[in-house]
């Protein structure tokens, strides 16, 4: 079987299909599914339905590109590829090509690139995976479904590249985003072994709405939301009671994945979403998460009262209202001497409380 750009295919072991938009190598192609997502696939996992290259636009923006380039141009490759097999198994050569760069840098980023950063949720948002390190990465990205995970993309991401995974439909944005990313790092020459990484990434609906969450960066001409997944300084651990205690008392250090806290002598803004407080919360119960959030709330408010900060905005989100209820309960009991009200609806919706300290 030979595939061309524009070939219509269906999945051998799953429902659905799409059209070929790129020939990756002799064993793999990239297809655009009928649902609108771009994904790499093994040729042996596809069934050719029809050839229709002339009627399909194969200049998709989902091609992997060098991050330092401002265009989507890539090296020309053969328009058709034969399936290569060794016995009954297909050869998947993920260590070919030029020798990978020297160095021990691990830096993988998930990025959200809106069409209009000022009104980010007015249209669908493009989802990118970026490898800014020296290692290759095999990746699997999925999102939360009703009961299980729903696959988005899987494949190989070479060093110093960015890959458009597809777009997030506008109607999914008000629900917030929840992704799972799995990564295996290696090189096509001798390399230091790196641990397999897994990340649960959550972006609240409020953060998606806020233009300030989209920042200037090295990867796009426009502002984008940059979420650091894996880096040499990242260590994923299973939380234990001591870690929870430390998280209660110590603010999370700012990194590339969060919006810097806005602070002036008269106003402080604190985001109480758990992903803004600790790096990993996959193994925490709902009660432990709430305990960390309330500990952060009381620590900040006690400091604001001590240093006579005029106003503090606590972003708690809407959700099921549990965090907001507990915050207001503390304000009505422990902090009776301070006033509070709903923060600006225009900026935060119903998801924040303004505390007036003095």
PDB file of C-alpha atoms in Angstrom, residues 25 29 81 85-86 97 108 143 176 199 231 241 285 351:
ATOM      1  CA  UNK A  25       8.931   9.049   6.890  1.00  0.00           C
ATOM      2  CA  UNK A  29       2.222   9.727   8.012  1.00  0.00           C
ATOM      3  CA  UNK A  81       6.212   5.971   0.720  1.00  0.00           C
ATOM      4  CA  UNK A  85       8.287  -4.449   7.188  1.00  0.00           C
ATOM      5  CA  UNK A  86      10.719  -6.720   8.972  1.00  0.00           C
ATOM      6  CA  UNK A  97      18.263  11.753  10.925  1.00  0.00           C
ATOM      7  CA  UNK A 108       9.099  20.425  26.887  1.00  0.00           C
ATOM      8  CA  UNK A 143      -7.807  14.711  27.582  1.00  0.00           C
ATOM      9  CA  UNK A 176     -11.659  24.530  31.369  1.00  0.00           C
ATOM     10  CA  UNK A 199       1.933  15.322  33.789  1.00  0.00           C
ATOM     11  CA  UNK A 231      12.688  20.655  32.621  1.00  0.00           C
ATOM     12  CA  UNK A 241       2.249  14.979  54.673  1.00  0.00           C
ATOM     13  CA  UNK A 285      -7.766  13.914  47.753  1.00  0.00           C
ATOM     14  CA  UNK A 351     -14.880  33.535  40.482  1.00  0.00           C
TER      15      UNK A 351
END
